[in-house]
Amino acid sequence: MAKQKLDIFIIDDDPHLAEMLLLHFEDLGYSCQSAQSGRQAKEKLAGLKPKIFFLDQHLPDTLGITLLPELKDMYPETPVLMITGKHDMELAIEAIKLGATDYIHKPIDIEELNASVEKCLSPKRTKKDMTITTHDEKAGEPRIIGSSRKMIDVVKQIALASTNDATVLIQGETGTGKELVAKAIHYHSGKEGAFLAVNCGAIVENLLESEMFGHEKGAFTGAAERKEGKFALAQNGTLFLDEIGELSPKLQSKLLRVLQEGTFERVGGSETLTTNAHIVAATHRDLDQMIADGLFREDLMYRLKIMTVHVPPLRERVEDIKLLTPYLLAKINQKIGKNITGMTDDAYYKLEAHSWPGNVRELENVLTRACAMNRTGIISADQIVIEYGADSAGAHDLDHEAIPLVSLEELERRHVTKTLERTGGHKGQACDILGISRPALDRKIKKFKIQL
Ligand SMILES: Nc1ncnc2c1ncn2[C@@H]1O[C@H](COP(=O)(O)OP(=O)(O)OP(=O)(O)O)[C@@H](O)[C@H]1O
Ligand SMILES: [Mg+2]
């Protein structure tokens, strides 16, 4: 008997949430069914052919991540949206590697879910071919903290890049976590070889060349022994080329050859060597501009950015501060031997109001200073000392001299608009910062005709 067609199959043990989702999507014209456990799902699915799954992580008899491969076996073409209450980016990467199409956090933003469902059901959906790799839990696992949509997009790129040997270019402002992303790509690739990093901006050209490609004994004064370069040492592993924008023209051409042919020679040597290291590069510079200025080879950039990951600045994902702060405080506690347990609301609002030109690294520095000053275990607003650099956008926001004299209403309009911009349109977050209720915010959006 042919299986009955169905739009959405919801697997979630929370009956209220399942019911709410069911009613919502039925209202939009989709046919829906739900199950509250892994076992019930399998029973009900016997006669069904859904177009999309919603899958919760915590089920009474199994985990979403355990059920996911079984669903993909039974319905390889059907997109699975993982829905979870846990802000766990490692879980998100694993879920996406196992074939989940998207990863949504609770509390569910229904607009976000609608958009994801529409994207999955649209016929243009590009089929991602991702293979499953498993790896043992290793110490030193890079932890990426965040819950924003933008970081989930980053995590999707990490999952793709780790199942693929294509060269990756990671772009993003300083301190956004580019190195962390590179480590996560390596970690999730399950590669046997090492993760090695070369900072292309840190040392002079000659030393850098030998660092990358190695040298023969006697190749230059001081070359007492033959030395293997990082390209050779990263065999079966990952080579992270940090600050790639700083590479000199000579080394740009040598790198291009490695990327094109996979071959190179040690400095002063003639033996042709090969490498299979996964090349992951990063830069905070605008490579397009550097190409326009004749400082970077265009052909090299195309070779580097077979895959790209853009790590967004912290000010575009203010909601991540909520998760990053306790994580960083725990990290700092350990490092400087303190026992900071939290912070006041005012201190927290101060963090959210800043524009973080130095991104997560700046947040970590500000918190480290606050922890060092603290004697009570709870960080207060006056311990959050933000040093505004010349390029800090936040400096102008808080500088009253810089604000033109406008009516209170106009100031309110600007402030509400700015807050919504900074929170990426996240109304709950904006309400928290502005200290107003959701209906009050909605009224202001309507009154000021703010476009979201
Ligand atoms: N999402 C995140 N979760 C947890 N820690 C993070 C996150 N993003 C960044 N960090 C931490 O912030 C610091 C800066 O990150 P990282 O060195 O990866 O930044 P970067 O983009 O390479 O910066 P730069 O361009 O200056 O080299 C590190 O200590 C890193 O562990
Ligand atoms: Mg870096």
CSV table of C-alpha atoms and ligand atoms in Angstrom, one decimal:
chain,number,residue,atom,x,y,z
A,1,MET,CA,0.0,0.0,0.0
A,2,ALA,CA,1.3,3.4,-0.9
A,3,LYS,CA,2.3,5.5,2.0
A,4,GLN,CA,0.1,8.5,2.9
A,5,LYS,CA,1.6,11.8,2.1
A,6,LEU,CA,2.1,14.3,4.9
A,7,ASP,CA,3.7,17.7,5.1
A,8,ILE,CA,5.1,17.9,8.7
A,9,PHE,CA,5.8,15.2,11.2
A,10,ILE,CA,6.6,16.5,14.7
A,11,ILE,CA,8.6,14.4,17.2
A,12,ASP,CA,8.5,16.2,20.5
A,13,ASP,CA,7.6,14.9,24.0
A,14,ASP,CA,6.2,18.3,25.1
A,15,PRO,CA,2.5,17.9,24.3
A,16,HIS,CA,1.8,21.6,24.5
A,17,LEU,CA,4.6,22.6,22.1
A,18,ALA,CA,3.7,19.8,19.7
A,19,GLU,CA,0.0,20.9,19.8
A,20,MET,CA,1.0,24.5,19.3
A,21,LEU,CA,3.2,23.7,16.3
A,22,LEU,CA,0.5,21.4,14.9
A,23,LEU,CA,-2.2,24.1,15.1
A,24,HIS,CA,0.1,26.8,13.7
A,25,PHE,CA,1.2,24.8,10.7
A,26,GLU,CA,-2.3,23.4,10.0
A,27,ASP,CA,-3.5,27.0,10.0
A,28,LEU,CA,-0.9,27.7,7.3
A,29,GLY,CA,-2.4,24.9,5.2
A,30,TYR,CA,0.1,22.2,6.0
A,31,SER,CA,-0.9,18.7,7.0
A,32,CYS,CA,0.7,17.6,10.3
A,33,GLN,CA,1.0,14.7,12.7
A,34,SER,CA,3.0,14.3,15.9
A,35,ALA,CA,4.6,11.7,18.1
A,36,GLN,CA,5.9,12.0,21.6
A,37,SER,CA,8.7,9.4,21.7
A,38,GLY,CA,11.0,7.6,19.3
A,39,ARG,CA,9.0,4.4,19.5
A,40,GLN,CA,5.7,6.2,18.8
A,41,ALA,CA,7.3,8.0,15.9
A,42,LYS,CA,8.4,4.7,14.3
A,43,GLU,CA,4.9,3.2,14.8
A,44,LYS,CA,3.1,6.1,13.2
A,45,LEU,CA,5.6,6.5,10.4
A,46,ALA,CA,4.9,3.0,9.1
A,47,GLY,CA,2.2,4.3,6.9
A,48,LEU,CA,3.4,7.8,6.3
A,49,LYS,CA,5.7,9.8,3.9
A,50,PRO,CA,6.4,13.1,5.5
A,51,LYS,CA,7.9,16.0,3.6
A,52,ILE,CA,9.7,17.4,6.7
A,53,PHE,CA,10.5,16.3,10.3
A,54,PHE,CA,10.7,18.5,13.4
A,55,LEU,CA,12.9,16.5,15.8
A,56,ASP,CA,13.3,17.3,19.5
A,57,GLN,CA,16.6,16.4,21.2
A,58,HIS,CA,15.3,15.1,24.5
A,59,LEU,CA,12.7,12.4,24.1
A,60,PRO,CA,11.6,10.0,26.8
A,61,ASP,CA,13.1,6.9,25.2
A,62,THR,CA,15.9,8.2,23.0
A,63,LEU,CA,17.8,11.3,21.9
A,64,GLY,CA,17.0,13.2,18.8
A,65,ILE,CA,20.6,12.8,17.7
A,66,THR,CA,20.3,9.0,18.0
A,67,LEU,CA,17.0,8.9,16.1
A,68,LEU,CA,18.3,11.2,13.4
A,69,PRO,CA,20.4,8.6,11.5
A,70,GLU,CA,17.5,6.2,11.6
A,71,LEU,CA,15.1,8.8,10.1
A,72,LYS,CA,17.7,9.6,7.4
A,73,ASP,CA,18.0,5.9,6.6
A,74,MET,CA,14.3,5.5,6.2
A,75,TYR,CA,13.7,8.9,4.5
A,76,PRO,CA,17.0,10.0,3.0
A,77,GLU,CA,15.4,12.9,1.1
A,78,THR,CA,13.3,14.3,3.9
A,79,PRO,CA,14.7,17.4,5.7
A,80,VAL,CA,14.9,17.1,9.4
A,81,LEU,CA,14.8,20.3,11.6
A,82,MET,CA,16.3,19.7,15.0
A,83,ILE,CA,14.6,21.6,17.7
A,84,THR,CA,16.3,21.8,21.1
A,85,GLY,CA,16.3,23.6,24.4
A,86,LYS,CA,20.1,23.2,24.7
A,87,HIS,CA,22.4,25.8,23.4
A,88,ASP,CA,25.0,23.4,22.3
A,89,MET,CA,26.9,24.2,19.2
A,90,GLU,CA,28.8,20.9,19.2
A,91,LEU,CA,25.4,19.1,19.1
A,92,ALA,CA,24.4,21.4,16.3
A,93,ILE,CA,27.5,20.5,14.3
A,94,GLU,CA,27.0,16.8,14.9
A,95,ALA,CA,23.3,17.1,14.0
A,96,ILE,CA,24.1,18.8,10.7
A,97,LYS,CA,26.8,16.3,9.9
A,98,LEU,CA,24.3,13.5,10.5
A,99,GLY,CA,22.0,15.1,7.9
A,100,ALA,CA,19.8,17.6,9.8
A,101,THR,CA,18.9,20.5,7.6
A,102,ASP,CA,18.6,23.1,10.3
A,103,TYR,CA,18.9,23.5,14.0
A,104,ILE,CA,16.4,25.7,15.9
A,105,HIS,CA,16.6,26.7,19.6
A,106,LYS,CA,13.7,26.8,22.0
A,107,PRO,CA,12.0,29.1,22.8
A,108,ILE,CA,11.0,28.8,19.2
A,109,ASP,CA,10.9,32.0,17.2
A,110,ILE,CA,7.9,31.1,15.0
A,111,GLU,CA,9.0,33.4,12.1
A,112,GLU,CA,12.3,31.7,12.0
A,113,LEU,CA,10.7,28.3,12.0
A,114,ASN,CA,8.3,29.3,9.2
A,115,ALA,CA,11.2,30.6,7.1
A,116,SER,CA,13.1,27.3,7.7
A,117,VAL,CA,10.0,25.2,6.7
A,118,GLU,CA,9.4,27.2,3.6
A,119,LYS,CA,13.1,26.9,2.6
A,120,CYS,CA,13.0,23.1,3.1
A,121,LEU,CA,9.7,22.7,1.2
A,122,SER,CA,10.7,24.9,-1.7
A,123,PRO,CA,11.5,22.8,-4.8
A,124,LYS,CA,14.8,24.7,-5.3
A,125,ARG,CA,16.2,23.3,-2.2
A,126,THR,CA,19.8,22.3,-2.8
A,127,LYS,CA,20.6,18.9,-1.7
A,128,LYS,CA,23.6,18.8,0.6
A,129,ASP,CA,25.5,15.6,0.3
A,130,MET,CA,27.1,15.1,3.7
A,131,THR,CA,28.8,12.0,4.8
A,132,ILE,CA,28.8,10.7,8.3
A,133,THR,CA,32.1,10.6,10.2
A,134,THR,CA,32.5,9.6,13.7
A,135,HIS,CA,35.3,10.4,16.1
A,136,ASP,CA,36.2,9.7,19.7
A,137,GLU,CA,35.8,12.4,22.3
A,138,LYS,CA,39.2,14.1,22.6
A,139,ALA,CA,40.5,16.4,25.2
A,140,GLY,CA,40.8,20.0,24.1
A,141,GLU,CA,37.6,20.0,22.1
A,142,PRO,CA,37.0,23.6,20.9
A,143,ARG,CA,33.8,24.9,22.4
A,144,ILE,CA,31.9,27.4,20.3
A,145,ILE,CA,29.4,29.2,22.4
A,146,GLY,CA,26.3,31.0,20.9
A,147,SER,CA,22.7,30.6,20.1
A,148,SER,CA,22.1,33.3,17.5
A,149,ARG,CA,20.9,32.4,14.1
A,150,LYS,CA,24.1,33.9,12.7
A,151,MET,CA,26.3,31.5,14.7
A,152,ILE,CA,24.1,28.6,13.8
A,153,ASP,CA,24.8,29.5,10.2
A,154,VAL,CA,28.5,29.5,11.0
A,155,VAL,CA,28.1,26.1,12.6
A,156,LYS,CA,26.5,24.7,9.4
A,157,GLN,CA,29.5,25.9,7.5
A,158,ILE,CA,31.8,24.2,10.0
A,159,ALA,CA,29.9,21.0,9.6
A,160,LEU,CA,30.2,21.2,5.8
A,161,ALA,CA,33.9,22.1,5.8
A,162,SER,CA,34.7,19.3,8.2
A,163,THR,CA,33.3,16.7,5.9
A,164,ASN,CA,35.2,18.0,2.9
A,165,ASP,CA,38.8,18.6,2.0
A,166,ALA,CA,38.2,21.7,0.0
A,167,THR,CA,40.2,24.7,1.1
A,168,VAL,CA,38.4,27.0,3.5
A,169,LEU,CA,38.7,30.7,3.9
A,170,ILE,CA,37.4,32.1,7.2
A,171,GLN,CA,36.7,35.8,7.3
A,172,GLY,CA,35.7,38.0,10.1
A,173,GLU,CA,36.7,41.0,12.2
A,174,THR,CA,39.4,40.6,14.8
A,175,GLY,CA,38.5,38.6,17.9
A,176,THR,CA,35.4,37.0,16.4
A,177,GLY,CA,36.6,33.5,16.8
A,178,LYS,CA,38.2,32.6,13.5
A,179,GLU,CA,40.9,30.4,15.0
A,180,LEU,CA,38.3,28.7,17.1
A,181,VAL,CA,36.3,27.9,13.9
A,182,ALA,CA,39.4,26.5,12.3
A,183,LYS,CA,40.0,24.2,15.2
A,184,ALA,CA,36.4,23.1,15.2
A,185,ILE,CA,36.7,22.2,11.5
A,186,HIS,CA,39.7,20.1,12.3
A,187,TYR,CA,38.2,18.5,15.4
A,188,HIS,CA,35.0,17.6,13.6
A,189,SER,CA,36.8,16.2,10.6
A,190,GLY,CA,38.1,13.4,12.7
A,191,LYS,CA,41.4,13.6,10.9
A,192,GLU,CA,44.3,11.6,12.4
A,193,GLY,CA,47.0,14.2,11.7
A,194,ALA,CA,47.6,17.3,13.8
A,195,PHE,CA,46.1,20.7,13.7
A,196,LEU,CA,49.1,23.1,13.0
A,197,ALA,CA,48.9,26.8,12.7
A,198,VAL,CA,51.2,29.3,10.9
A,199,ASN,CA,50.7,33.0,11.5
A,200,CYS,CA,51.6,34.6,8.2
A,201,GLY,CA,51.8,38.1,9.7
A,202,ALA,CA,54.1,37.3,12.7
A,203,ILE,CA,57.5,36.6,11.2
A,204,VAL,CA,59.7,37.8,8.4
A,205,GLU,CA,59.4,36.4,5.0
A,206,ASN,CA,62.5,34.1,5.0
A,207,LEU,CA,61.6,32.5,8.3
A,208,LEU,CA,58.0,32.1,7.3
A,209,GLU,CA,59.0,30.4,4.1
A,210,SER,CA,61.1,27.9,6.0
A,211,GLU,CA,58.3,27.5,8.6
A,212,MET,CA,55.8,26.7,5.9
A,213,PHE,CA,57.9,24.6,3.4
A,214,GLY,CA,60.9,23.5,5.5
A,215,HIS,CA,64.5,23.9,4.6
A,216,GLU,CA,67.6,21.8,3.7
A,217,LYS,CA,70.7,21.7,5.7
A,218,GLY,CA,72.8,24.7,4.8
A,219,ALA,CA,70.1,26.4,2.8
A,220,PHE,CA,71.0,29.7,4.6
A,221,THR,CA,73.2,30.8,7.4
A,222,GLY,CA,72.0,29.2,10.6
A,223,ALA,CA,70.3,26.2,8.8
A,224,ALA,CA,72.4,23.6,10.6
A,225,GLU,CA,69.9,20.8,10.1
A,226,ARG,CA,67.2,19.9,7.6
A,227,LYS,CA,63.8,21.0,8.9
A,228,GLU,CA,60.4,19.9,7.8
A,229,GLY,CA,57.9,22.6,7.2
A,230,LYS,CA,54.3,22.8,8.4
A,231,PHE,CA,52.9,21.6,5.1
A,232,ALA,CA,54.7,18.3,5.6
A,233,LEU,CA,54.1,18.1,9.3
A,234,ALA,CA,50.4,18.6,8.9
A,235,GLN,CA,50.1,15.5,6.7
A,236,ASN,CA,46.7,13.8,7.3
A,237,GLY,CA,45.8,16.8,9.4
A,238,THR,CA,44.9,20.5,9.1
A,239,LEU,CA,47.1,23.4,8.3
A,240,PHE,CA,45.7,26.7,9.6
A,241,LEU,CA,47.2,29.7,7.7
A,242,ASP,CA,46.3,32.6,9.9
A,243,GLU,CA,46.4,36.3,8.7
A,244,ILE,CA,46.7,35.1,5.1
A,245,GLY,CA,46.3,38.7,3.9
A,246,GLU,CA,49.8,39.4,5.2
A,247,LEU,CA,51.5,36.9,2.9
A,248,SER,CA,54.2,38.4,0.7
A,249,PRO,CA,53.9,38.2,-3.1
A,250,LYS,CA,56.6,35.6,-3.3
A,251,LEU,CA,55.0,33.3,-0.8
A,252,GLN,CA,51.6,34.0,-2.4
A,253,SER,CA,52.9,32.3,-5.6
A,254,LYS,CA,54.5,29.4,-3.7
A,255,LEU,CA,51.2,28.8,-1.8
A,256,LEU,CA,49.2,29.0,-5.1
A,257,ARG,CA,51.3,26.2,-6.4
A,258,VAL,CA,50.7,24.0,-3.4
A,259,LEU,CA,47.0,24.6,-3.7
A,260,GLN,CA,47.0,23.9,-7.4
A,261,GLU,CA,49.3,20.9,-7.5
A,262,GLY,CA,49.7,19.8,-3.9
A,263,THR,CA,53.5,20.0,-4.4
A,264,PHE,CA,56.4,22.1,-3.0
A,265,GLU,CA,60.1,22.0,-2.3
A,266,ARG,CA,62.0,22.8,0.9
A,267,VAL,CA,63.9,26.0,0.9
A,268,GLY,CA,67.3,25.2,-0.8
A,269,GLY,CA,66.1,21.8,-1.9
A,270,SER,CA,65.1,20.2,-5.2
A,271,GLU,CA,63.1,17.2,-4.0
A,272,THR,CA,59.4,17.6,-4.8
A,273,LEU,CA,57.3,16.9,-1.8
A,274,THR,CA,53.5,16.5,-1.6
A,275,THR,CA,51.0,17.3,1.1
A,276,ASN,CA,47.4,16.2,1.8
A,277,ALA,CA,46.9,18.6,4.7
A,278,HIS,CA,43.5,20.3,4.8
A,279,ILE,CA,44.2,24.0,4.2
A,280,VAL,CA,42.2,26.4,6.3
A,281,ALA,CA,43.1,30.1,6.0
A,282,ALA,CA,41.8,33.1,7.9
A,283,THR,CA,42.0,36.9,7.6
A,284,HIS,CA,40.3,39.9,9.1
A,285,ARG,CA,41.4,42.0,6.0
A,286,ASP,CA,39.2,42.7,3.1
A,287,LEU,CA,40.8,40.5,0.4
A,288,ASP,CA,38.7,42.0,-2.4
A,289,GLN,CA,40.0,45.4,-1.5
A,290,MET,CA,43.6,44.1,-1.3
A,291,ILE,CA,43.1,42.6,-4.8
A,292,ALA,CA,41.9,45.9,-6.1
A,293,ASP,CA,44.9,47.5,-4.6
A,294,GLY,CA,47.2,45.0,-6.2
A,295,LEU,CA,48.3,43.5,-2.8
A,296,PHE,CA,46.8,40.1,-3.1
A,297,ARG,CA,46.6,37.6,-6.0
A,298,GLU,CA,43.1,37.1,-7.3
A,299,ASP,CA,43.8,33.6,-8.5
A,300,LEU,CA,45.1,32.7,-5.0
A,301,MET,CA,42.0,34.1,-3.4
A,302,TYR,CA,39.8,31.9,-5.6
A,303,ARG,CA,41.9,28.9,-4.7
A,304,LEU,CA,41.5,29.7,-1.0
A,305,LYS,CA,37.8,30.3,-0.9
A,306,ILE,CA,36.5,27.1,-2.4
A,307,MET,CA,34.5,27.2,0.9
A,308,THR,CA,34.0,30.3,3.0
A,309,VAL,CA,33.0,30.9,6.6
A,310,HIS,CA,32.0,34.4,7.6
A,311,VAL,CA,32.2,34.8,11.4
A,312,PRO,CA,29.9,37.8,12.2
A,313,PRO,CA,30.9,40.5,14.6
A,314,LEU,CA,29.5,40.3,18.1
A,315,ARG,CA,27.4,43.4,17.7
A,316,GLU,CA,25.4,41.6,15.1
A,317,ARG,CA,24.6,38.8,17.5
A,318,VAL,CA,24.1,40.6,20.8
A,319,GLU,CA,22.0,37.7,22.1
A,320,ASP,CA,25.1,35.5,22.2
A,321,ILE,CA,26.4,37.7,25.1
A,322,LYS,CA,24.0,36.0,27.4
A,323,LEU,CA,25.6,32.6,26.8
A,324,LEU,CA,29.2,33.8,26.3
A,325,THR,CA,29.3,35.7,29.6
A,326,PRO,CA,28.9,32.8,32.0
A,327,TYR,CA,31.1,30.6,29.8
A,328,LEU,CA,33.9,33.2,29.8
A,329,LEU,CA,33.4,33.9,33.5
A,330,ALA,CA,33.9,30.2,34.3
A,331,LYS,CA,37.0,30.2,32.0
A,332,ILE,CA,38.4,33.3,33.8
A,333,ASN,CA,37.6,31.9,37.3
A,334,GLN,CA,39.8,28.9,36.4
A,335,LYS,CA,42.6,31.0,35.0
A,336,ILE,CA,42.9,33.6,37.7
A,337,GLY,CA,41.6,31.5,40.6
A,338,LYS,CA,38.5,33.4,41.5
A,339,ASN,CA,35.0,32.4,42.2
A,340,ILE,CA,32.8,34.9,40.4
A,341,THR,CA,29.2,33.6,40.4
A,342,GLY,CA,27.4,36.2,38.4
A,343,MET,CA,26.7,39.9,37.6
A,344,THR,CA,24.1,42.5,38.3
A,345,ASP,CA,21.4,43.3,35.7
A,346,ASP,CA,23.0,46.7,35.2
A,347,ALA,CA,26.4,45.2,34.5
A,348,TYR,CA,24.8,42.9,32.0
A,349,TYR,CA,22.9,45.7,30.3
A,350,LYS,CA,26.2,47.6,30.0
A,351,LEU,CA,27.7,44.6,28.1
A,352,GLU,CA,24.7,44.5,25.8
A,353,ALA,CA,24.8,48.2,25.0
A,354,HIS,CA,28.5,48.2,23.9
A,355,SER,CA,29.3,47.6,20.2
A,356,TRP,CA,32.4,45.4,20.8
A,357,PRO,CA,34.8,46.4,18.1
A,358,GLY,CA,37.2,43.8,19.5
A,359,ASN,CA,34.5,41.2,19.6
A,360,VAL,CA,34.6,38.1,21.8
A,361,ARG,CA,38.3,38.8,22.7
A,362,GLU,CA,37.4,42.3,23.9
A,363,LEU,CA,34.5,40.8,25.9
A,364,GLU,CA,36.9,38.3,27.5
A,365,ASN,CA,39.3,41.1,28.4
A,366,VAL,CA,36.6,43.3,29.9
A,367,LEU,CA,35.4,40.4,32.0
A,368,THR,CA,38.9,39.5,33.0
A,369,ARG,CA,39.5,43.0,34.3
A,370,ALA,CA,36.1,43.0,36.1
A,371,CYS,CA,36.9,39.7,37.7
A,372,ALA,CA,40.3,40.9,38.9
A,373,MET,CA,38.7,44.0,40.6
A,374,ASN,CA,35.9,42.0,42.1
A,375,ARG,CA,35.7,41.1,45.8
A,376,THR,CA,32.1,40.1,46.2
A,377,GLY,CA,31.6,37.3,43.7
A,378,ILE,CA,29.0,39.4,41.8
A,379,ILE,CA,30.2,41.8,39.1
A,380,SER,CA,28.6,45.2,39.3
A,381,ALA,CA,28.2,47.8,36.5
A,382,ASP,CA,31.1,50.0,37.7
A,383,GLN,CA,33.4,47.1,37.3
A,384,ILE,CA,32.6,46.8,33.7
A,385,VAL,CA,35.2,49.2,32.3
A,386,ILE,CA,34.9,49.6,28.6
A,387,GLU,CA,37.8,51.5,27.0
A,388,TYR,CA,36.5,53.2,23.9
A,389,GLY,CA,39.0,53.1,21.1
A,390,ALA,CA,39.0,55.7,18.3
A,391,ASP,CA,37.2,53.2,16.1
A,392,SER,CA,34.6,52.2,18.6
A,393,ALA,CA,31.1,52.9,17.3
A,394,GLY,CA,29.8,52.7,20.8
A,395,ALA,CA,31.7,55.8,21.8
A,396,HIS,CA,29.5,58.0,19.7
A,397,ASP,CA,26.3,56.4,20.9
A,398,LEU,CA,27.0,57.2,24.5
A,399,ASP,CA,28.6,60.6,23.9
A,400,HIS,CA,25.9,63.1,24.6
A,401,GLU,CA,27.9,65.9,23.0
A,402,ALA,CA,27.7,64.0,19.7
A,403,ILE,CA,23.9,63.7,19.7
A,404,PRO,CA,22.2,66.5,17.8
A,405,LEU,CA,19.6,68.3,20.0
A,406,VAL,CA,16.3,66.6,19.0
A,407,SER,CA,13.0,66.0,20.7
A,408,LEU,CA,12.6,63.3,23.2
A,409,GLU,CA,10.3,61.5,20.8
A,410,GLU,CA,12.9,61.6,18.1
A,411,LEU,CA,15.5,60.3,20.5
A,412,GLU,CA,13.2,57.5,21.5
A,413,ARG,CA,12.6,56.6,17.8
A,414,ARG,CA,16.3,56.5,17.1
A,415,HIS,CA,17.1,54.5,20.3
A,416,VAL,CA,14.4,51.9,19.6
A,417,THR,CA,15.5,51.6,16.0
A,418,LYS,CA,19.1,51.2,17.0
A,419,THR,CA,18.3,48.6,19.7
A,420,LEU,CA,16.3,46.5,17.2
A,421,GLU,CA,19.2,46.8,14.7
A,422,ARG,CA,21.8,45.8,17.2
A,423,THR,CA,19.7,42.8,18.4
A,424,GLY,CA,19.2,41.7,14.8
A,425,GLY,CA,15.5,42.4,15.1
A,426,HIS,CA,15.1,40.2,18.2
A,427,LYS,CA,12.2,41.6,19.9
A,428,GLY,CA,12.6,39.8,23.2
A,429,GLN,CA,16.1,40.9,23.5
A,430,ALA,CA,15.2,44.5,22.6
A,431,CYS,CA,12.5,44.5,25.3
A,432,ASP,CA,15.0,43.3,27.9
A,433,ILE,CA,17.4,46.1,26.9
A,434,LEU,CA,14.8,48.8,26.7
A,435,GLY,CA,13.0,47.6,29.9
A,436,ILE,CA,9.6,47.6,28.2
A,437,SER,CA,7.0,44.9,27.6
A,438,ARG,CA,6.5,43.2,24.3
A,439,PRO,CA,3.2,44.9,23.5
A,440,ALA,CA,4.8,48.3,24.4
A,441,LEU,CA,7.6,47.5,21.9
A,442,ASP,CA,5.1,46.5,19.2
A,443,ARG,CA,3.2,49.8,19.8
A,444,LYS,CA,6.5,51.8,19.3
A,445,ILE,CA,7.4,49.9,16.2
A,446,LYS,CA,4.0,50.7,14.7
A,447,LYS,CA,4.1,54.3,15.9
A,448,PHE,CA,7.6,55.0,14.5
A,449,LYS,CA,7.0,52.8,11.4
A,450,ILE,CA,10.2,50.9,12.1
A,451,GLN,CA,11.0,48.4,9.3
A,452,LEU,CA,12.2,45.0,10.7
B,1,LIG,N1,31.8,31.7,20.0
B,1,LIG,C1,32.8,31.6,20.9
B,1,LIG,N2,32.6,30.8,22.0
B,1,LIG,C2,33.6,30.8,22.9
B,1,LIG,N3,34.8,31.4,22.8
B,1,LIG,C3,35.0,32.2,21.8
B,1,LIG,C4,34.0,32.4,20.8
B,1,LIG,N4,34.5,33.2,19.8
B,1,LIG,C5,35.7,33.6,20.3
B,1,LIG,N5,36.0,33.0,21.4
B,1,LIG,C6,37.2,33.2,22.2
B,1,LIG,O1,37.6,34.6,22.0
B,1,LIG,C7,39.0,34.6,21.8
B,1,LIG,C8,39.4,35.1,20.4
B,1,LIG,O2,39.0,34.2,19.4
B,1,LIG,P1,40.0,33.8,18.2
B,1,LIG,O3,41.4,33.9,18.6
B,1,LIG,O4,39.5,32.6,17.6
B,1,LIG,O5,39.6,35.1,17.3
B,1,LIG,P2,40.2,35.5,15.8
B,1,LIG,O6,39.0,35.8,15.0
B,1,LIG,O7,41.1,34.5,15.4
B,1,LIG,O8,40.9,36.9,16.1
B,1,LIG,P3,42.1,37.7,15.3
B,1,LIG,O9,41.5,38.1,14.0
B,1,LIG,O10,42.4,38.8,16.2
B,1,LIG,O11,43.2,36.7,15.2
B,1,LIG,C9,39.6,33.2,22.0
B,1,LIG,O12,39.9,33.1,23.4
B,1,LIG,C10,38.4,32.4,21.8
B,1,LIG,O13,38.4,31.2,22.5
B,2,MG,MG,43.2,34.7,15.0
